[in-house]
Amino acid sequence: APENARNDRYIQNPQIASLGRNSIGVPGFLKGLEHAHQKYGSGHIGLHCCSWSELVWKALKQALKGVPVSEHFLNATQTKISQEELQSSEAKYLRQLVNKGKSVDYFNDISIYKRLIETMKIVASNGSDALYQGGQLGQNLVQELGGILTLQDLKNYQVKESEPYMSNIGQYEVMVSPAPSSGPELLAFLSTLEYLNSSFSNFGSITADYLHTISNVLENLEELQLRLGDLVNDSSDQTVQNIVQFMLDKTNAPKWISSIQGESLGSDPNYALSEPVGSNVAVMDKHDNYVSVVTSLNTWFGSKIMTQDGILLNNAMANFAIPDDSG
């Protein structure tokens, strides 16, 4: 979150935590990718690969070939963003993207998308410094947001690496991302399925009882998942760690089945789920090196703020449980 983001503002007006300039978190995806490339890249620099610039240009070449405007995108502009949000003075460039997208076959024919292409070229040449170290992209962003985000916020941003959580599920060792991602929830769910499979001979038969059981498990775990915030080295850390350990403890599997457990957890209005949206790309090479990247604007069209450089900004402060885009 930006340095000048104050909790009392969001408590008084919860809507600004999920919409508009005040909802924006410091962008992290670009710096996260660069960090991963520098630390874990092969280091091989050949004729066409794999410096930072060459990798970005591989993506650019695909973008320049033409990205079709999909029915999925057009449907989302009708169902996932209100006309009130779209007509907001802060949604100028998003409005251009949405309105023009209805009449063209390719995003490449939209001027704001062309600006995004130019932004990618700057990133290819200058790396993350273009955004985080006072470069033109960072200056443009700060100017457009009117002080909500500062150059110092961008300079202070650091990539954080965390150890994955691991658990044995049957004959498999499963690795997941740590809090605040959904990793703990996934391990708890798999552990519960393992418990049910070993305890009930007919488990897996699609019956009313089976569906009711699975529903209870998902609801109970979701209540806990929504309380997993970022670990920021303050008093909240221990609370998050306690919840994580509670979820990863296999002896708690019977509790996730119970409706009573859900009632004892109780819903907290400060952790309202808001239909998070994310995209995942996963690749594995011939040496069994595996890379998975999840990127998200948090919700559909994020903060609804798009910059003159073609960057659609995430509303990372809308929900503690949504993983940020730090790579």
mmCIF file of C-alpha atoms in Angstrom:
data_model
loop_
_atom_site.group_PDB
_atom_site.id
_atom_site.type_symbol
_atom_site.label_atom_id
_atom_site.label_comp_id
_atom_site.label_asym_id
_atom_site.label_seq_id
_atom_site.Cartn_x
_atom_site.Cartn_y
_atom_site.Cartn_z
ATOM 1 C CA ALA A 1 0.000 0.000 0.000
ATOM 2 C CA PRO A 2 1.177 3.568 -0.587
ATOM 3 C CA GLU A 3 2.757 5.282 2.415
ATOM 4 C CA ASN A 4 -0.071 7.812 2.759
ATOM 5 C CA ALA A 5 -2.871 5.209 2.682
ATOM 6 C CA ARG A 6 -4.714 5.514 5.999
ATOM 7 C CA ASN A 7 -6.932 2.810 7.457
ATOM 8 C CA ASP A 8 -9.442 5.280 8.889
ATOM 9 C CA ARG A 9 -10.286 6.557 5.401
ATOM 10 C CA TYR A 10 -11.241 3.078 4.238
ATOM 11 C CA ILE A 11 -13.235 2.341 7.375
ATOM 12 C CA GLN A 12 -15.231 5.530 6.879
ATOM 13 C CA ASN A 13 -15.721 4.909 3.153
ATOM 14 C CA PRO A 14 -15.192 1.210 2.278
ATOM 15 C CA GLN A 15 -15.971 1.775 -1.415
ATOM 16 C CA ILE A 16 -12.705 3.643 -1.999
ATOM 17 C CA ALA A 17 -10.799 0.497 -1.008
ATOM 18 C CA SER A 18 -11.989 -1.264 -4.146
ATOM 19 C CA LEU A 19 -12.620 1.469 -6.706
ATOM 20 C CA GLY A 20 -10.730 4.499 -7.974
ATOM 21 C CA ARG A 21 -7.392 6.072 -7.187
ATOM 22 C CA ASN A 22 -7.499 5.459 -3.445
ATOM 23 C CA SER A 23 -7.745 1.703 -3.983
ATOM 24 C CA ILE A 24 -4.488 1.401 -5.905
ATOM 25 C CA GLY A 25 -1.554 -0.527 -4.508
ATOM 26 C CA VAL A 26 2.054 -0.048 -5.581
ATOM 27 C CA PRO A 27 2.466 -2.060 -8.814
ATOM 28 C CA GLY A 28 4.773 -5.006 -8.252
ATOM 29 C CA PHE A 29 4.453 -7.357 -11.218
ATOM 30 C CA LEU A 30 7.174 -5.774 -13.352
ATOM 31 C CA LYS A 31 9.754 -5.719 -10.591
ATOM 32 C CA GLY A 32 8.825 -9.243 -9.572
ATOM 33 C CA LEU A 33 9.435 -10.587 -13.077
ATOM 34 C CA GLU A 34 12.743 -8.754 -13.338
ATOM 35 C CA HIS A 35 13.855 -10.104 -9.959
ATOM 36 C CA ALA A 36 12.975 -13.653 -11.027
ATOM 37 C CA HIS A 37 14.888 -13.235 -14.279
ATOM 38 C CA GLN A 38 17.982 -11.853 -12.567
ATOM 39 C CA LYS A 39 18.080 -14.438 -9.788
ATOM 40 C CA TYR A 40 16.736 -17.576 -11.428
ATOM 41 C CA GLY A 41 17.270 -17.065 -15.167
ATOM 42 C CA SER A 42 19.687 -19.369 -16.970
ATOM 43 C CA GLY A 43 22.122 -16.543 -17.591
ATOM 44 C CA HIS A 44 22.440 -17.769 -21.154
ATOM 45 C CA ILE A 45 22.754 -14.915 -23.632
ATOM 46 C CA GLY A 46 22.661 -16.244 -27.167
ATOM 47 C CA LEU A 47 21.687 -14.974 -30.563
ATOM 48 C CA HIS A 48 18.012 -14.510 -29.671
ATOM 49 C CA CYS A 49 17.798 -15.241 -25.959
ATOM 50 C CA CYS A 50 17.698 -14.617 -23.083
ATOM 51 C CA SER A 51 18.533 -11.112 -21.882
ATOM 52 C CA TRP A 52 15.754 -9.107 -20.243
ATOM 53 C CA SER A 53 15.318 -7.024 -23.382
ATOM 54 C CA GLU A 54 15.116 -10.103 -25.608
ATOM 55 C CA LEU A 55 12.485 -11.723 -23.398
ATOM 56 C CA VAL A 56 10.279 -8.623 -23.362
ATOM 57 C CA TRP A 57 10.628 -8.343 -27.120
ATOM 58 C CA LYS A 58 9.418 -11.926 -27.516
ATOM 59 C CA ALA A 59 6.176 -10.817 -25.872
ATOM 60 C CA LEU A 60 6.144 -7.609 -27.875
ATOM 61 C CA LYS A 61 6.432 -9.454 -31.180
ATOM 62 C CA GLN A 62 3.343 -11.474 -30.315
ATOM 63 C CA ALA A 63 1.464 -8.338 -29.290
ATOM 64 C CA LEU A 64 2.430 -6.576 -32.507
ATOM 65 C CA LYS A 65 1.085 -9.461 -34.600
ATOM 66 C CA GLY A 66 -2.367 -8.550 -33.362
ATOM 67 C CA VAL A 67 -4.417 -9.405 -30.282
ATOM 68 C CA PRO A 68 -8.083 -10.055 -31.175
ATOM 69 C CA VAL A 69 -10.869 -8.481 -29.145
ATOM 70 C CA SER A 70 -12.583 -11.541 -27.687
ATOM 71 C CA GLU A 71 -16.227 -12.163 -26.900
ATOM 72 C CA HIS A 72 -15.115 -12.843 -23.334
ATOM 73 C CA PHE A 73 -13.720 -9.313 -23.064
ATOM 74 C CA LEU A 74 -16.819 -7.740 -24.616
ATOM 75 C CA ASN A 75 -19.126 -9.693 -22.319
ATOM 76 C CA ALA A 76 -17.071 -8.634 -19.302
ATOM 77 C CA THR A 77 -17.379 -4.961 -20.259
ATOM 78 C CA GLN A 78 -21.154 -5.394 -20.143
ATOM 79 C CA THR A 79 -21.500 -7.508 -17.013
ATOM 80 C CA LYS A 80 -18.485 -6.747 -14.813
ATOM 81 C CA ILE A 81 -18.340 -2.968 -14.922
ATOM 82 C CA SER A 82 -21.241 -0.608 -14.344
ATOM 83 C CA GLN A 83 -22.015 2.383 -16.516
ATOM 84 C CA GLU A 84 -21.554 4.582 -13.443
ATOM 85 C CA GLU A 85 -18.034 3.234 -12.978
ATOM 86 C CA LEU A 86 -17.279 3.539 -16.666
ATOM 87 C CA GLN A 87 -18.460 7.149 -16.819
ATOM 88 C CA SER A 88 -16.322 8.186 -13.866
ATOM 89 C CA SER A 89 -13.867 10.995 -14.550
ATOM 90 C CA GLU A 90 -11.109 8.648 -13.353
ATOM 91 C CA ALA A 91 -11.979 6.022 -15.982
ATOM 92 C CA LYS A 92 -11.108 8.121 -19.029
ATOM 93 C CA TYR A 93 -8.669 5.697 -20.661
ATOM 94 C CA LEU A 94 -10.566 2.575 -19.622
ATOM 95 C CA ARG A 95 -13.660 4.078 -21.234
ATOM 96 C CA GLN A 96 -11.670 4.583 -24.431
ATOM 97 C CA LEU A 97 -10.572 0.948 -24.388
ATOM 98 C CA VAL A 98 -14.080 -0.376 -23.731
ATOM 99 C CA ASN A 99 -15.935 1.835 -26.207
ATOM 100 C CA LYS A 100 -13.448 1.398 -29.033
ATOM 101 C CA GLY A 101 -13.230 -2.332 -28.376
ATOM 102 C CA LYS A 102 -16.841 -2.706 -29.490
ATOM 103 C CA SER A 103 -16.091 -1.559 -33.031
ATOM 104 C CA VAL A 104 -12.705 -3.099 -33.883
ATOM 105 C CA ASP A 105 -11.448 -6.645 -34.348
ATOM 106 C CA TYR A 106 -8.029 -6.133 -32.751
ATOM 107 C CA PHE A 107 -6.825 -4.258 -29.690
ATOM 108 C CA ASN A 108 -3.973 -3.016 -31.885
ATOM 109 C CA ASP A 109 -6.478 -0.651 -33.524
ATOM 110 C CA ILE A 110 -7.134 1.133 -30.216
ATOM 111 C CA SER A 111 -4.900 4.116 -29.441
ATOM 112 C CA ILE A 112 -4.524 3.366 -25.714
ATOM 113 C CA TYR A 113 -3.344 -0.155 -26.576
ATOM 114 C CA LYS A 114 -0.770 1.361 -28.923
ATOM 115 C CA ARG A 115 0.488 3.363 -25.928
ATOM 116 C CA LEU A 116 0.845 0.119 -24.001
ATOM 117 C CA ILE A 117 3.043 -1.239 -26.798
ATOM 118 C CA GLU A 118 5.279 1.833 -26.476
ATOM 119 C CA THR A 119 5.365 1.297 -22.702
ATOM 120 C CA MET A 120 6.579 -2.263 -23.233
ATOM 121 C CA LYS A 121 9.335 -0.989 -25.510
ATOM 122 C CA ILE A 122 10.507 1.343 -22.731
ATOM 123 C CA VAL A 123 10.457 -1.575 -20.281
ATOM 124 C CA ALA A 124 12.469 -3.695 -22.734
ATOM 125 C CA SER A 125 15.162 -0.995 -22.930
ATOM 126 C CA ASN A 126 15.229 0.295 -19.350
ATOM 127 C CA GLY A 127 13.910 -2.550 -17.217
ATOM 128 C CA SER A 128 12.022 -1.829 -14.018
ATOM 129 C CA ASP A 129 13.950 1.419 -13.466
ATOM 130 C CA ALA A 130 11.567 3.046 -15.933
ATOM 131 C CA LEU A 131 8.832 2.639 -13.318
ATOM 132 C CA TYR A 132 10.524 2.361 -9.932
ATOM 133 C CA GLN A 133 13.584 4.604 -10.077
ATOM 134 C CA GLY A 134 12.178 7.914 -11.274
ATOM 135 C CA GLY A 135 11.932 6.942 -14.950
ATOM 136 C CA GLN A 136 9.321 8.335 -17.303
ATOM 137 C CA LEU A 137 6.738 5.646 -16.574
ATOM 138 C CA GLY A 138 6.966 6.256 -12.839
ATOM 139 C CA GLN A 139 6.725 10.008 -13.270
ATOM 140 C CA ASN A 140 3.681 9.646 -15.520
ATOM 141 C CA LEU A 141 1.987 7.349 -13.022
ATOM 142 C CA VAL A 142 2.569 9.640 -10.043
ATOM 143 C CA GLN A 143 1.389 12.679 -11.974
ATOM 144 C CA GLU A 144 -1.806 11.009 -13.163
ATOM 145 C CA LEU A 145 -2.726 9.753 -9.702
ATOM 146 C CA GLY A 146 -2.382 13.192 -8.171
ATOM 147 C CA GLY A 147 -0.267 12.200 -5.194
ATOM 148 C CA ILE A 148 -2.086 9.013 -4.205
ATOM 149 C CA LEU A 149 1.127 7.245 -5.159
ATOM 150 C CA THR A 150 4.543 8.910 -4.874
ATOM 151 C CA LEU A 151 7.934 8.377 -6.470
ATOM 152 C CA GLN A 152 9.163 7.363 -3.036
ATOM 153 C CA ASP A 153 6.492 4.643 -2.836
ATOM 154 C CA LEU A 154 7.820 3.248 -6.095
ATOM 155 C CA LYS A 155 11.475 3.494 -5.008
ATOM 156 C CA ASN A 156 10.713 1.795 -1.691
ATOM 157 C CA TYR A 157 9.017 -1.192 -3.297
ATOM 158 C CA GLN A 158 10.885 -4.440 -2.702
ATOM 159 C CA VAL A 159 10.292 -7.954 -3.947
ATOM 160 C CA LYS A 160 9.760 -10.433 -1.138
ATOM 161 C CA GLU A 161 10.550 -14.119 -1.479
ATOM 162 C CA SER A 162 8.788 -16.637 0.741
ATOM 163 C CA GLU A 163 9.214 -20.347 1.337
ATOM 164 C CA PRO A 164 6.354 -22.477 0.011
ATOM 165 C CA TYR A 165 4.142 -24.555 2.274
ATOM 166 C CA MET A 166 4.431 -28.309 1.709
ATOM 167 C CA SER A 167 2.348 -31.291 2.723
ATOM 168 C CA ASN A 168 2.116 -34.969 1.819
ATOM 169 C CA ILE A 169 -1.252 -35.808 0.293
ATOM 170 C CA GLY A 170 -1.431 -39.529 -0.356
ATOM 171 C CA GLN A 171 1.704 -40.459 -2.282
ATOM 172 C CA TYR A 172 2.320 -36.891 -3.451
ATOM 173 C CA GLU A 173 4.220 -33.979 -1.960
ATOM 174 C CA VAL A 174 2.230 -30.834 -2.689
ATOM 175 C CA MET A 175 3.813 -27.361 -2.733
ATOM 176 C CA VAL A 176 1.731 -24.195 -2.522
ATOM 177 C CA SER A 177 2.302 -20.473 -2.249
ATOM 178 C CA PRO A 178 2.213 -19.063 1.301
ATOM 179 C CA ALA A 179 -0.221 -16.528 2.782
ATOM 180 C CA PRO A 180 -1.903 -14.367 1.680
ATOM 181 C CA SER A 181 -2.464 -16.606 -1.349
ATOM 182 C CA SER A 182 -4.980 -19.455 -1.358
ATOM 183 C CA GLY A 183 -2.201 -21.994 -0.819
ATOM 184 C CA PRO A 184 -3.121 -22.811 2.813
ATOM 185 C CA GLU A 185 -6.767 -23.195 1.808
ATOM 186 C CA LEU A 186 -5.838 -25.616 -0.989
ATOM 187 C CA LEU A 187 -3.714 -27.808 1.307
ATOM 188 C CA ALA A 188 -6.444 -27.864 3.948
ATOM 189 C CA PHE A 189 -8.998 -28.843 1.318
ATOM 190 C CA LEU A 190 -6.811 -31.633 -0.071
ATOM 191 C CA SER A 191 -6.114 -32.899 3.450
ATOM 192 C CA THR A 192 -9.850 -33.013 4.108
ATOM 193 C CA LEU A 193 -10.486 -34.959 0.893
ATOM 194 C CA GLU A 194 -7.727 -37.375 1.952
ATOM 195 C CA TYR A 195 -9.407 -37.822 5.344
ATOM 196 C CA LEU A 196 -12.844 -38.358 3.793
ATOM 197 C CA ASN A 197 -11.493 -40.840 1.260
ATOM 198 C CA SER A 198 -9.856 -42.935 3.979
ATOM 199 C CA SER A 199 -12.798 -42.729 6.381
ATOM 200 C CA PHE A 200 -15.811 -43.395 4.144
ATOM 201 C CA SER A 201 -15.890 -46.244 1.649
ATOM 202 C CA ASN A 202 -18.426 -44.583 -0.624
ATOM 203 C CA PHE A 203 -16.785 -41.160 -0.624
ATOM 204 C CA GLY A 204 -16.890 -39.596 -4.079
ATOM 205 C CA SER A 205 -20.351 -40.817 -5.005
ATOM 206 C CA ILE A 206 -22.330 -37.780 -6.110
ATOM 207 C CA THR A 207 -25.077 -37.676 -3.523
ATOM 208 C CA ALA A 208 -26.807 -34.895 -1.627
ATOM 209 C CA ASP A 209 -24.708 -35.718 1.447
ATOM 210 C CA TYR A 210 -21.497 -35.591 -0.579
ATOM 211 C CA LEU A 211 -22.328 -32.187 -2.057
ATOM 212 C CA HIS A 212 -23.379 -30.870 1.359
ATOM 213 C CA THR A 213 -20.093 -32.049 2.874
ATOM 214 C CA ILE A 214 -17.972 -30.454 0.160
ATOM 215 C CA SER A 215 -19.974 -27.226 0.510
ATOM 216 C CA ASN A 216 -19.301 -27.125 4.258
ATOM 217 C CA VAL A 217 -15.581 -27.686 3.720
ATOM 218 C CA LEU A 218 -15.319 -24.901 1.161
ATOM 219 C CA GLU A 219 -17.321 -22.424 3.250
ATOM 220 C CA ASN A 220 -15.371 -23.129 6.424
ATOM 221 C CA LEU A 221 -11.999 -22.795 4.735
ATOM 222 C CA GLU A 222 -13.024 -19.668 2.830
ATOM 223 C CA GLU A 223 -13.910 -17.939 6.103
ATOM 224 C CA LEU A 224 -10.370 -18.565 7.325
ATOM 225 C CA GLN A 225 -8.751 -17.761 4.000
ATOM 226 C CA LEU A 226 -10.275 -14.286 4.008
ATOM 227 C CA ARG A 227 -8.361 -13.517 7.213
ATOM 228 C CA LEU A 228 -4.934 -14.227 5.767
ATOM 229 C CA GLY A 229 -3.223 -10.890 5.262
ATOM 230 C CA ASP A 230 0.268 -10.005 4.130
ATOM 231 C CA LEU A 231 3.059 -10.727 6.581
ATOM 232 C CA VAL A 232 4.481 -7.281 7.325
ATOM 233 C CA ASN A 233 6.472 -7.885 10.502
ATOM 234 C CA ASP A 234 3.969 -6.409 12.897
ATOM 235 C CA SER A 235 1.519 -7.748 15.487
ATOM 236 C CA SER A 236 -0.735 -9.131 12.748
ATOM 237 C CA ASP A 237 1.950 -11.606 11.695
ATOM 238 C CA GLN A 238 1.361 -13.962 14.610
ATOM 239 C CA THR A 239 -2.382 -13.965 13.990
ATOM 240 C CA VAL A 240 -1.853 -14.898 10.351
ATOM 241 C CA GLN A 241 0.679 -17.584 11.272
ATOM 242 C CA ASN A 242 -1.728 -19.081 13.819
ATOM 243 C CA ILE A 243 -4.500 -19.278 11.218
ATOM 244 C CA VAL A 244 -2.127 -20.851 8.699
ATOM 245 C CA GLN A 245 -0.978 -23.501 11.166
ATOM 246 C CA PHE A 246 -4.587 -24.196 12.098
ATOM 247 C CA MET A 247 -5.437 -24.759 8.431
ATOM 248 C CA LEU A 248 -2.384 -26.931 7.729
ATOM 249 C CA ASP A 249 -2.885 -29.193 10.757
ATOM 250 C CA LYS A 250 -4.278 -32.423 9.304
ATOM 251 C CA THR A 251 -5.953 -33.361 12.574
ATOM 252 C CA ASN A 252 -8.377 -30.483 11.976
ATOM 253 C CA ALA A 253 -9.756 -32.082 8.804
ATOM 254 C CA PRO A 254 -12.937 -33.346 10.550
ATOM 255 C CA LYS A 255 -13.719 -29.781 11.638
ATOM 256 C CA TRP A 256 -13.940 -28.498 8.073
ATOM 257 C CA ILE A 257 -16.789 -30.930 7.384
ATOM 258 C CA SER A 258 -18.976 -29.570 10.150
ATOM 259 C CA SER A 259 -21.651 -26.899 9.769
ATOM 260 C CA ILE A 260 -21.103 -26.065 13.441
ATOM 261 C CA GLN A 261 -17.477 -25.146 12.747
ATOM 262 C CA GLY A 262 -18.637 -22.610 10.180
ATOM 263 C CA GLU A 263 -21.023 -21.033 12.669
ATOM 264 C CA SER A 264 -18.228 -20.687 15.232
ATOM 265 C CA LEU A 265 -15.984 -18.952 12.701
ATOM 266 C CA GLY A 266 -18.567 -16.331 11.877
ATOM 267 C CA SER A 267 -18.452 -13.960 8.923
ATOM 268 C CA ASP A 268 -16.544 -10.716 9.221
ATOM 269 C CA PRO A 269 -17.888 -7.869 7.061
ATOM 270 C CA ASN A 270 -14.369 -6.423 6.803
ATOM 271 C CA TYR A 271 -13.362 -9.451 4.733
ATOM 272 C CA ALA A 272 -16.081 -9.479 2.101
ATOM 273 C CA LEU A 273 -15.281 -11.660 -0.896
ATOM 274 C CA SER A 274 -15.458 -9.695 -4.113
ATOM 275 C CA GLU A 275 -15.153 -12.201 -6.972
ATOM 276 C CA PRO A 276 -11.382 -12.166 -7.413
ATOM 277 C CA VAL A 277 -10.051 -12.702 -10.921
ATOM 278 C CA GLY A 278 -6.627 -14.019 -11.878
ATOM 279 C CA SER A 279 -4.734 -15.491 -14.809
ATOM 280 C CA ASN A 280 -2.203 -18.293 -14.503
ATOM 281 C CA VAL A 281 0.628 -19.281 -16.834
ATOM 282 C CA ALA A 282 2.656 -22.395 -16.008
ATOM 283 C CA VAL A 283 5.597 -23.847 -17.940
ATOM 284 C CA MET A 284 8.131 -26.637 -17.439
ATOM 285 C CA ASP A 285 11.330 -27.204 -19.428
ATOM 286 C CA LYS A 286 13.194 -30.394 -20.326
ATOM 287 C CA HIS A 287 15.215 -30.139 -17.098
ATOM 288 C CA ASP A 288 12.011 -30.184 -15.007
ATOM 289 C CA ASN A 289 12.372 -26.531 -14.044
ATOM 290 C CA TYR A 290 8.836 -25.406 -13.292
ATOM 291 C CA VAL A 291 7.582 -21.819 -13.304
ATOM 292 C CA SER A 292 4.066 -20.686 -12.477
ATOM 293 C CA VAL A 293 2.977 -17.052 -12.588
ATOM 294 C CA VAL A 294 -0.350 -15.719 -11.391
ATOM 295 C CA THR A 295 -1.269 -12.140 -12.193
ATOM 296 C CA SER A 296 -4.375 -10.362 -11.039
ATOM 297 C CA LEU A 297 -6.016 -6.946 -10.892
ATOM 298 C CA ASN A 298 -7.836 -8.324 -7.823
ATOM 299 C CA THR A 299 -11.297 -7.900 -9.329
ATOM 300 C CA TRP A 300 -12.690 -7.379 -12.835
ATOM 301 C CA PHE A 301 -10.883 -4.369 -14.361
ATOM 302 C CA GLY A 302 -9.234 -3.709 -10.995
ATOM 303 C CA SER A 303 -9.445 -0.144 -9.747
ATOM 304 C CA LYS A 304 -11.036 0.916 -13.086
ATOM 305 C CA ILE A 305 -8.047 3.263 -13.461
ATOM 306 C CA MET A 306 -6.057 3.033 -16.680
ATOM 307 C CA THR A 307 -3.090 5.328 -17.260
ATOM 308 C CA GLN A 308 -2.034 7.180 -20.383
ATOM 309 C CA ASP A 309 0.696 4.553 -20.743
ATOM 310 C CA GLY A 310 -1.932 1.837 -21.152
ATOM 311 C CA ILE A 311 -1.456 0.296 -17.688
ATOM 312 C CA LEU A 312 -4.594 -0.964 -15.946
ATOM 313 C CA LEU A 313 -3.986 -0.670 -12.204
ATOM 314 C CA ASN A 314 -4.954 -3.201 -9.571
ATOM 315 C CA ASN A 315 -7.096 -2.481 -6.531
ATOM 316 C CA ALA A 316 -4.772 -4.449 -4.284
ATOM 317 C CA MET A 317 -6.153 -2.993 -1.077
ATOM 318 C CA ALA A 318 -9.699 -4.203 -1.643
ATOM 319 C CA ASN A 319 -9.203 -7.495 0.159
ATOM 320 C CA PHE A 320 -6.373 -8.753 2.322
ATOM 321 C CA ALA A 321 -6.868 -12.287 1.032
ATOM 322 C CA ILE A 322 -6.159 -11.556 -2.613
ATOM 323 C CA PRO A 323 -2.532 -12.209 -3.572
ATOM 324 C CA ASP A 324 -0.810 -9.082 -4.776
ATOM 325 C CA ASP A 325 1.015 -9.028 -8.084
ATOM 326 C CA SER A 326 4.540 -8.890 -6.766
ATOM 327 C CA GLY A 327 5.641 -11.861 -8.837
#
